[in-house]
C-alpha positions as a printed NumPy array, in Angstrom:
array([[ -93.582,  -17.974, -122.914],
       [ -94.433,  -15.706, -120.114],
       [ -91.855,  -13.691, -118.388],
       [ -91.949,  -12.355, -114.899],
       [ -92.121,   -8.847, -116.244],
       [ -95.262,   -9.724, -118.213],
       [ -96.867,  -11.013, -115.072],
       [ -95.997,   -7.87 , -113.15 ],
       [ -97.24 ,   -5.708, -115.977],
       [-100.485,   -7.59 , -116.132],
       [-101.238,   -7.095, -112.493],
       [-100.582,   -3.464, -112.683],
       [-102.709,   -3.102, -115.773],
       [-105.717,   -4.768, -114.214],
       [-104.945,   -3.208, -110.889],
       [-105.402,   -6.424, -109.051],
       [-102.882,   -8.211, -107.004],
       [-102.215,  -11.929, -107.074],
       [-104.589,  -13.806, -104.824],
       [-104.277,  -17.112, -103.082],
       [-106.264,  -20.241, -104.142],
       [-109.759,  -20.396, -102.674],
       [-110.248,  -22.976,  -99.946],
       [-112.597,  -25.913, -100.679],
       [-116.26 ,  -25.507,  -99.891],
       [-117.464,  -27.027,  -96.663],
       [-119.955,  -29.753,  -97.504],
       [-122.494,  -30.321,  -94.768],
       [-122.336,  -33.942,  -93.515],
       [-125.024,  -36.282,  -94.842],
       [-126.508,  -38.034,  -91.847],
       [-129.276,  -39.681,  -93.86 ],
       [-127.103,  -42.701,  -94.736],
       [-126.237,  -43.247,  -91.061],
       [-129.872,  -42.9  ,  -90.019],
       [-131.037,  -45.475,  -92.592],
       [-128.239,  -47.878,  -91.659],
       [-129.115,  -47.531,  -87.944],
       [-132.802,  -48.199,  -88.63 ],
       [-131.962,  -51.295,  -90.689],
       [-129.71 ,  -52.65 ,  -87.915],
       [-132.288,  -52.012,  -85.183],
       [-135.101,  -53.617,  -87.23 ],
       [-132.885,  -56.603,  -88.1  ],
       [-131.892,  -57.176,  -84.481],
       [-135.498,  -56.821,  -83.352],
       [-136.696,  -59.374,  -85.899],
       [-133.883,  -61.748,  -84.931],
       [-134.715,  -61.521,  -81.229],
       [-138.43 ,  -61.96 ,  -81.972],
       [-137.751,  -65.015,  -84.16 ],
       [-135.468,  -66.645,  -81.589],
       [-137.842,  -66.017,  -78.691],
       [-140.809,  -67.324,  -80.657],
       [-139.047,  -70.54 ,  -81.635],
       [-137.478,  -71.114,  -78.234],
       [-140.776,  -70.597,  -76.439],
       [-142.568,  -73.033,  -78.746],
       [-140.09 ,  -75.79 ,  -78.047],
       [-140.794,  -77.517,  -74.824],
       [-137.842,  -78.836,  -72.957],
       [-138.292,  -82.527,  -72.43 ],
       [-136.757,  -83.822,  -69.259],
       [-134.187,  -86.535,  -69.583],
       [-135.68 ,  -89.732,  -68.314],
       [-133.296,  -92.448,  -67.334],
       [-134.344,  -95.623,  -69.011],
       [-133.483,  -98.83 ,  -67.335],
       [-131.293, -100.755,  -69.712],
       [-132.377, -104.283,  -70.338],
       [-130.012, -107.189,  -70.792],
       [-128.942, -107.838,  -74.368],
       [-130.268, -111.393,  -74.358],
       [-133.801, -110.219,  -73.502],
       [-133.82 , -107.76 ,  -76.378],
       [-132.434, -110.349,  -78.8  ],
       [-134.959, -112.992,  -77.752],
       [-137.816, -110.507,  -78.195],
       [-136.57 , -109.658,  -81.661],
       [-136.31 , -113.351,  -82.535],
       [-139.878, -113.945,  -81.318],
       [-141.13 , -111.063,  -83.461],
       [-139.158, -112.363,  -86.434],
       [-140.54 , -115.858,  -85.964],
       [-144.124, -114.563,  -86.038],
       [-143.494, -112.454,  -89.112],
       [-143.429, -114.669,  -92.193],
       [-141.222, -113.238,  -94.902],
       [-139.177, -114.524,  -97.77 ],
       [-136.059, -116.52 ,  -96.907],
       [-133.546, -113.849,  -97.881],
       [-135.177, -111.224,  -95.656],
       [-135.531, -113.736,  -92.819],
       [-131.843, -114.684,  -92.947],
       [-130.761, -111.049,  -93.228],
       [-132.795, -110.064,  -90.179],
       [-131.862, -113.051,  -88.019],
       [-128.182, -112.457,  -88.796],
       [-128.635, -108.787,  -87.875],
       [-130.27 , -109.703,  -84.539],
       [-127.406, -112.03 ,  -83.6  ],
       [-124.777, -109.479,  -84.646],
       [-126.512, -106.795,  -82.549],
       [-126.574, -109.207,  -79.624],
       [-122.854, -109.929,  -80.   ],
       [-122.146, -106.193,  -80.146],
       [-124.078, -105.571,  -76.933],
       [-122.877, -108.68 ,  -75.101],
       [-119.172, -108.798,  -76.011],
       [-118.595, -105.147,  -77.052],
       [-117.39 , -106.262,  -80.473],
       [-118.515, -104.159,  -83.468],
       [-120.139, -107.192,  -85.069],
       [-122.269, -105.184,  -87.491],
       [-119.163, -103.675,  -89.056],
       [-117.087, -106.854,  -89.311],
       [-117.096, -109.65 ,  -91.835],
       [-117.928, -113.112,  -90.595],
       [-114.295, -114.221,  -90.469],
       [-113.198, -111.031,  -88.677],
       [-116.024, -111.43 ,  -86.193],
       [-115.016, -115.007,  -85.434],
       [-111.402, -113.924,  -84.877],
       [-112.603, -111.256,  -82.431],
       [-114.744, -113.83 ,  -80.63 ],
       [-111.707, -116.128,  -80.288],
       [-109.617, -113.257,  -78.906],
       [-112.402, -112.563,  -76.364],
       [-112.096, -116.186,  -75.254],
       [-115.618, -117.229,  -76.111],
       [-116.364, -120.956,  -75.801],
       [-115.13 , -122.968,  -78.799],
       [-118.464, -124.775,  -79.295],
       [-120.266, -121.437,  -79.415],
       [-117.809, -120.094,  -81.997],
       [-118.223, -123.198,  -84.153],
       [-122.007, -122.948,  -84.072],
       [-121.857, -119.207,  -84.711],
       [-119.588, -119.812,  -87.69 ],
       [-122.038, -122.353,  -89.11 ],
       [-124.953, -119.989,  -88.448],
       [-123.349, -116.911,  -90.04 ],
       [-121.964, -118.867,  -93.003],
       [-125.416, -120.234,  -93.81 ],
       [-126.972, -116.763,  -93.44 ],
       [-124.276, -115.289,  -95.7  ],
       [-124.916, -117.971,  -98.295],
       [-128.586, -117.   ,  -98.441],
       [-127.876, -113.269,  -98.408],
       [-125.011, -113.148, -100.901],
       [-124.955, -116.368, -102.938],
       [-128.643, -116.521, -103.901],
       [-129.075, -119.833, -102.094],
       [-132.732, -120.54 , -101.386],
       [-133.143, -122.709,  -98.257],
       [-136.286, -124.595,  -97.347],
       [-138.403, -123.977,  -94.251],
       [-136.663, -126.614,  -92.153],
       [-133.322, -124.846,  -92.687],
       [-134.885, -121.565,  -91.599],
       [-136.18 , -123.298,  -88.47 ],
       [-132.657, -124.577,  -87.829],
       [-131.318, -120.981,  -88.088],
       [-133.839, -119.918,  -85.449],
       [-132.82 , -122.806,  -83.16 ],
       [-129.139, -121.927,  -83.668],
       [-129.783, -118.262,  -82.902],
       [-131.592, -119.093,  -79.671],
       [-128.834, -121.562,  -78.7  ],
       [-126.124, -118.92 ,  -79.272],
       [-127.984, -116.462,  -77.071],
       [-128.736, -119.027,  -74.334],
       [-125.119, -120.242,  -74.302],
       [-123.563, -116.783,  -73.995],
       [-125.86 , -115.287,  -71.349],
       [-123.606, -114.008,  -68.596]])
């Protein structure tokens, strides 16, 4: 163990006095990291602006043209005419004719017919106070289409012609 007297004796022997701790060295700041980071940011922003301007300039702005909306019955009758000319298998025919009538009902009565089952659709039609004869014929029409679509029933050509007549009758009856 050192004693205070030993410490005093040591300093006198070496003839040096006790000195304070040296301060830390001043390290010059390294600006290279900041310079590189600044260059990367400027280049990145420049490339981003260039990319956005290039893609925005290439896209032409199309003016909004107001299209005259046609009555729902006209659209449905056109689709039925196109379907009648196009000869397909019975399942596809019944699927498409059912879809046309459901689209027509959606547009005409504002009922989401494409999302409803046949029974739910008929209930909605009753609540919208559609004519009872139209609902009965629609029920017969949709039930027969569902039988072909889901129960693997294969109708003959005369039944398909009857579906087309029913579809046209439903549209003609409900034209407002």
